[in-house]
Coordinates of N, CA and C in Angstrom, one line a residue:
M917 N -44.1 -53.4 -22.0 CA -44.2 -53.5 -20.6 C -43.2 -52.7 -19.8
I918 N -43.6 -51.9 -18.9 CA -42.8 -51.0 -18.1 C -42.1 -51.9 -17.0
T919 N -40.8 -52.0 -17.0 CA -40.1 -52.8 -16.1 C -39.0 -52.0 -15.5
L920 N -38.5 -52.5 -14.3 CA -37.4 -51.9 -13.5 C -36.2 -51.8 -14.6
D921 N -35.8 -52.8 -15.2 CA -34.6 -52.7 -16.2 C -34.8 -51.7 -17.3
R922 N -36.0 -51.5 -17.8 CA -36.3 -50.4 -18.8 C -36.1 -49.0 -18.2
V923 N -36.7 -48.9 -17.1 CA -36.6 -47.6 -16.4 C -35.1 -47.2 -16.1
L924 N -34.4 -48.1 -15.6 CA -33.0 -48.0 -15.3 C -32.2 -47.7 -16.5
D925 N -32.5 -48.4 -17.6 CA -31.8 -48.2 -18.9 C -32.1 -46.7 -19.5
V926 N -33.3 -46.2 -19.3 CA -33.7 -44.9 -19.7 C -33.0 -43.8 -18.8
L927 N -33.0 -44.1 -17.5 CA -32.4 -43.2 -16.6 C -30.9 -43.1 -16.8
S928 N -30.3 -44.2 -17.3 CA -28.8 -44.2 -17.5 C -28.4 -43.2 -18.6
R929 N -29.4 -42.7 -19.4 CA -29.1 -41.7 -20.3 C -29.4 -40.3 -19.8
H930 N -29.8 -40.2 -18.4 CA -30.1 -39.0 -17.8 C -29.3 -38.9 -16.5
V931 N -27.9 -38.7 -16.7 CA -26.9 -38.6 -15.6 C -26.6 -37.2 -15.3
G932 N -26.8 -36.7 -14.2 CA -26.5 -35.4 -13.8 C -27.8 -34.6 -13.8
A933 N -27.8 -33.6 -13.0 CA -28.9 -32.7 -12.9 C -29.3 -31.9 -14.2
L934 N -28.2 -31.6 -14.9 CA -28.5 -30.9 -16.1 C -29.1 -31.8 -17.3
S935 N -29.1 -33.1 -17.0 CA -29.7 -34.1 -18.0 C -31.0 -34.6 -17.4
G936 N -31.7 -33.9 -16.3 CA -32.8 -34.4 -15.8 C -34.0 -34.3 -16.7
C937 N -35.0 -35.1 -16.5 CA -36.3 -35.1 -17.3 C -37.5 -35.1 -16.4
S938 N -38.6 -34.6 -16.9 CA -39.8 -34.6 -16.1 C -40.3 -36.1 -16.2
I939 N -41.3 -36.4 -15.2 CA -42.0 -37.7 -15.2 C -42.7 -37.9 -16.5
E940 N -43.2 -37.0 -17.1 CA -43.9 -37.2 -18.4 C -42.8 -37.6 -19.5
Q941 N -41.7 -37.0 -19.6 CA -40.6 -37.3 -20.5 C -40.1 -38.7 -20.2
L942 N -39.8 -38.9 -19.0 CA -39.2 -40.1 -18.5 C -40.1 -41.3 -18.9
T943 N -41.5 -41.1 -18.6 CA -42.4 -42.2 -18.9 C -42.6 -42.4 -20.4
Y944 N -42.5 -41.2 -21.1 CA -42.6 -41.4 -22.6 C -41.4 -42.2 -23.2
E945 N -40.2 -41.9 -22.6 CA -39.1 -42.6 -23.1 C -39.1 -44.1 -22.7
V946 N -39.6 -44.4 -21.5 CA -39.7 -45.8 -21.2 C -40.7 -46.5 -22.0
T947 N -42.0 -45.9 -22.2 CA -42.9 -46.6 -23.0 C -42.5 -46.7 -24.5
R948 N -41.8 -45.7 -24.9 CA -41.3 -45.8 -26.3 C -40.3 -47.0 -26.5
A949 N -39.4 -47.2 -25.4 CA -38.5 -48.4 -25.4 C -39.3 -49.7 -25.3
C950 N -40.5 -49.6 -24.8 CA -41.3 -50.9 -24.7 C -42.1 -51.0 -26.0
G951 N -42.1 -50.2 -27.0 CA -42.9 -50.3 -28.2 C -44.3 -49.8 -27.9
M952 N -44.5 -49.0 -26.9 CA -45.9 -48.5 -26.6 C -45.9 -46.9 -26.9
S953 N -45.2 -46.5 -27.8 CA -45.0 -45.1 -28.0 C -46.3 -44.2 -28.2
H954 N -46.6 -43.4 -27.3 CA -47.7 -42.4 -27.4 C -47.5 -41.3 -26.4
Y955 N -47.9 -40.2 -26.8 CA -47.8 -39.0 -25.9 C -49.1 -38.2 -26.0
P956 N -49.7 -37.7 -24.9 CA -49.1 -37.8 -23.6 C -49.3 -39.2 -23.0
T957 N -48.4 -39.4 -22.0 CA -48.5 -40.7 -21.3 C -49.6 -40.7 -20.2
S958 N -50.1 -41.8 -19.9 CA -51.2 -41.9 -18.9 C -50.7 -41.7 -17.4
E959 N -51.6 -41.3 -16.6 CA -51.4 -41.2 -15.2 C -50.9 -42.5 -14.6
G960 N -51.5 -43.7 -15.0 CA -51.3 -44.9 -14.6 C -49.8 -45.4 -15.0
E961 N -49.4 -45.0 -16.1 CA -48.0 -45.3 -16.6 C -47.1 -44.4 -15.8
Q962 N -47.3 -43.2 -15.5 CA -46.5 -42.4 -14.7 C -46.3 -42.9 -13.2
R963 N -47.5 -43.4 -12.7 CA -47.4 -44.0 -11.4 C -46.6 -45.2 -11.3
K964 N -46.6 -46.0 -12.3 CA -45.8 -47.2 -12.4 C -44.3 -46.8 -12.5
V965 N -43.9 -45.8 -13.3 CA -42.5 -45.3 -13.4 C -42.1 -44.8 -12.0
R966 N -42.9 -44.0 -11.3 CA -42.6 -43.5 -10.0 C -42.4 -44.6 -9.0
K967 N -43.2 -45.6 -9.1 CA -43.1 -46.8 -8.2 C -41.7 -47.6 -8.4
I968 N -41.4 -47.7 -9.7 CA -40.1 -48.3 -10.0 C -39.0 -47.4 -9.6
V969 N -39.0 -46.1 -9.7 CA -38.0 -45.1 -9.2 C -37.8 -45.5 -7.7
S970 N -38.9 -45.6 -7.0 CA -38.8 -45.8 -5.5 C -38.1 -47.2 -5.4
E971 N -38.4 -48.2 -6.1 CA -37.7 -49.6 -6.0 C -36.2 -49.4 -6.4
L972 N -35.9 -48.6 -7.3 CA -34.5 -48.5 -7.7 C -33.8 -47.7 -6.5
R973 N -34.4 -46.7 -5.9 CA -33.8 -46.1 -4.6 C -33.6 -47.1 -3.5
E974 N -34.6 -47.9 -3.3 CA -34.5 -48.9 -2.3 C -33.4 -49.9 -2.5
A975 N -33.0 -50.1 -3.8 CA -31.9 -51.0 -4.1 C -30.6 -50.3 -4.1
G976 N -30.6 -49.0 -3.8 CA -29.4 -48.2 -3.6 C -29.0 -47.5 -4.9
I977 N -29.8 -47.4 -5.9 CA -29.4 -46.6 -7.1 C -29.7 -45.2 -6.8
A978 N -28.8 -44.3 -7.1 CA -28.9 -42.9 -6.8 C -29.8 -42.1 -7.8
V979 N -31.1 -42.4 -7.7 CA -32.0 -41.8 -8.6 C -32.5 -40.6 -7.9
C980 N -32.2 -39.4 -8.5 CA -32.6 -38.2 -7.9 C -33.8 -37.6 -8.6
A981 N -34.6 -36.7 -8.0 CA -35.7 -35.9 -8.5 C -35.9 -34.7 -7.8
H982 N -36.2 -33.7 -8.5 CA -36.6 -32.5 -7.9 C -37.4 -31.6 -8.9
P983 N -38.5 -30.9 -8.4 CA -39.3 -30.2 -9.4 C -38.6 -29.4 -10.4
K984 N -37.4 -28.7 -10.0 CA -36.7 -27.9 -10.9 C -35.8 -28.7 -11.9
T985 N -35.4 -29.9 -11.5 CA -34.3 -30.6 -12.4 C -35.0 -31.8 -13.0
G986 N -36.1 -32.3 -12.5 CA -36.6 -33.6 -13.0 C -35.9 -34.8 -12.4
Y987 N -36.1 -36.0 -13.1 CA -35.4 -37.2 -12.7 C -34.1 -37.4 -13.3
F988 N -33.1 -38.0 -12.6 CA -31.8 -38.2 -13.1 C -31.0 -39.1 -12.1
I989 N -29.9 -39.6 -12.7 CA -29.0 -40.4 -11.8 C -27.9 -39.4 -11.4
A990 N -27.7 -39.4 -10.0 CA -26.7 -38.5 -9.6 C -25.3 -38.8 -10.2
E991 N -24.7 -37.6 -10.6 CA -23.4 -37.6 -11.2 C -22.3 -37.3 -10.1
T992 N -22.6 -36.5 -9.1 CA -21.7 -36.1 -8.1 C -22.3 -36.3 -6.7
A993 N -21.4 -36.3 -5.8 CA -21.8 -36.5 -4.4 C -22.7 -35.3 -4.0
G994 N -22.4 -34.1 -4.5 CA -23.2 -32.9 -4.1 C -24.7 -33.1 -4.7
E995 N -24.9 -33.7 -5.9 CA -26.3 -34.0 -6.4 C -27.0 -35.0 -5.5
L996 N -26.3 -36.0 -5.1 CA -26.8 -37.0 -4.2 C -27.2 -36.4 -2.9
E997 N -26.3 -35.5 -2.3 CA -26.6 -34.8 -1.1 C -27.8 -33.9 -1.1
A998 N -27.9 -33.2 -2.3 CA -29.1 -32.3 -2.4 C -30.4 -33.1 -2.6
C999 N -30.3 -34.2 -3.3 CA -31.5 -35.0 -3.4 C -31.9 -35.7 -2.0
C1000 N -30.9 -36.1 -1.2 CA -31.2 -36.7 0.1 C -31.9 -35.5 1.1
N1001 N -31.3 -34.3 0.9 CA -31.8 -33.2 1.7 C -33.3 -32.9 1.3
F1002 N -33.5 -32.9 0.0 CA -34.9 -32.6 -0.5 C -35.9 -33.7 0.1
L1003 N -35.4 -35.0 0.0 CA -36.4 -36.1 0.5 C -36.6 -35.9 2.0
R1004 N -35.5 -35.6 2.7 CA -35.6 -35.4 4.2 C -36.6 -34.3 4.5
S1005 N -36.4 -33.2 3.8 CA -37.3 -32.1 4.0 C -38.8 -32.3 3.9
R1006 N -39.0 -33.2 2.8 CA -40.4 -33.6 2.5 C -41.0 -34.5 3.5
A1007 N -40.1 -35.4 4.0 CA -40.4 -36.4 5.1 C -40.7 -35.6 6.4
M1008 N -39.8 -34.7 6.8 CA -40.1 -33.9 8.0 C -41.3 -33.1 7.9
H1009 N -41.6 -32.6 6.8 CA -42.8 -31.7 6.6 C -44.1 -32.6 6.8
S1010 N -44.0 -33.8 6.3 CA -45.2 -34.7 6.4 C -45.3 -35.1 7.9
L1011 N -44.2 -35.5 8.6 CA -44.2 -35.8 9.9 C -44.7 -34.7 10.9
T1012 N -44.3 -33.4 10.5 CA -44.8 -32.2 11.3 C -46.3 -32.1 11.1
L1013 N -46.8 -32.3 9.9 CA -48.2 -32.3 9.7 C -49.0 -33.3 10.6
E1014 N -48.5 -34.6 10.5 CA -49.1 -35.6 11.3 C -49.0 -35.2 12.9
S1015 N -47.9 -34.7 13.3 CA -47.8 -34.3 14.8 C -48.8 -33.3 15.0
R1016 N -49.1 -32.3 14.1 CA -50.1 -31.3 14.3 C -51.5 -31.9 14.4
L1017 N -51.8 -32.9 13.5 CA -53.1 -33.4 13.4 C -53.4 -34.3 14.6
R1018 N -52.4 -34.9 15.1 CA -52.5 -35.7 16.4 C -52.3 -34.9 17.7
K1019 N -52.1 -33.6 17.5 CA -51.9 -32.7 18.5 C -50.9 -33.2 19.6
I1020 N -49.7 -33.7 19.1 CA -48.6 -34.1 19.8 C -47.3 -33.5 19.3
A1021 N -46.3 -33.4 20.2 CA -45.0 -32.8 19.8 C -44.4 -33.8 18.8
L1022 N -43.6 -33.3 17.8 CA -42.9 -34.1 16.8 C -42.1 -35.1 17.5
G1023 N -41.3 -34.7 18.5 CA -40.5 -35.6 19.2 C -41.2 -36.8 19.8
E1024 N -42.3 -36.4 20.3 CA -43.2 -37.6 20.9 C -43.7 -38.5 19.7
L1025 N -44.1 -38.0 18.7 CA -44.5 -38.7 17.5 C -43.4 -39.7 17.1
L1026 N -42.2 -39.2 17.1 CA -41.0 -40.0 16.7 C -40.5 -40.9 17.7
G1027 N -41.2 -40.9 18.9 CA -40.8 -41.9 20.0 C -39.6 -41.4 20.8
Q1028 N -39.3 -40.1 20.7 CA -38.2 -39.7 21.5 C -38.7 -39.5 23.0
L1029 N -37.7 -39.6 23.9 CA -37.9 -39.4 25.3 C -38.3 -38.0 25.6
R1030 N -39.4 -37.9 26.4 CA -39.8 -36.5 27.0 C -39.3 -36.3 28.3
I1031 N -38.6 -35.2 28.5 CA -38.0 -34.9 29.8 C -38.9 -33.9 30.5
T1032 N -39.3 -34.3 31.7 CA -40.2 -33.4 32.4 C -39.5 -32.8 33.6
A1033 N -39.7 -31.6 34.0 CA -39.1 -31.1 35.2 C -39.8 -31.3 36.5

């Protein structure tokens, strides 16, 4: 069974960007630790691992991910900062798309005060 503890245990072997692994590799290592060894892993298993990664982040565990480096636990403050910048960039892009679809300014979407002359 894929659990938070198992995902954290596997991630503890991937510390630092140079030790990052793809979602496929991470899921494979987690399922292997669960005695469910098979490759390739299923989309459902990968979704479960991504959900748990999100839960780990919500708990304050510095799990980083980037298309170039894969998933890993931050080893340095710089790695954590780069991850936070990547997440913020993705979030701002999504909010910008929403503001365009709603045809309102991003500031208005975010609830910021509009100053009119």
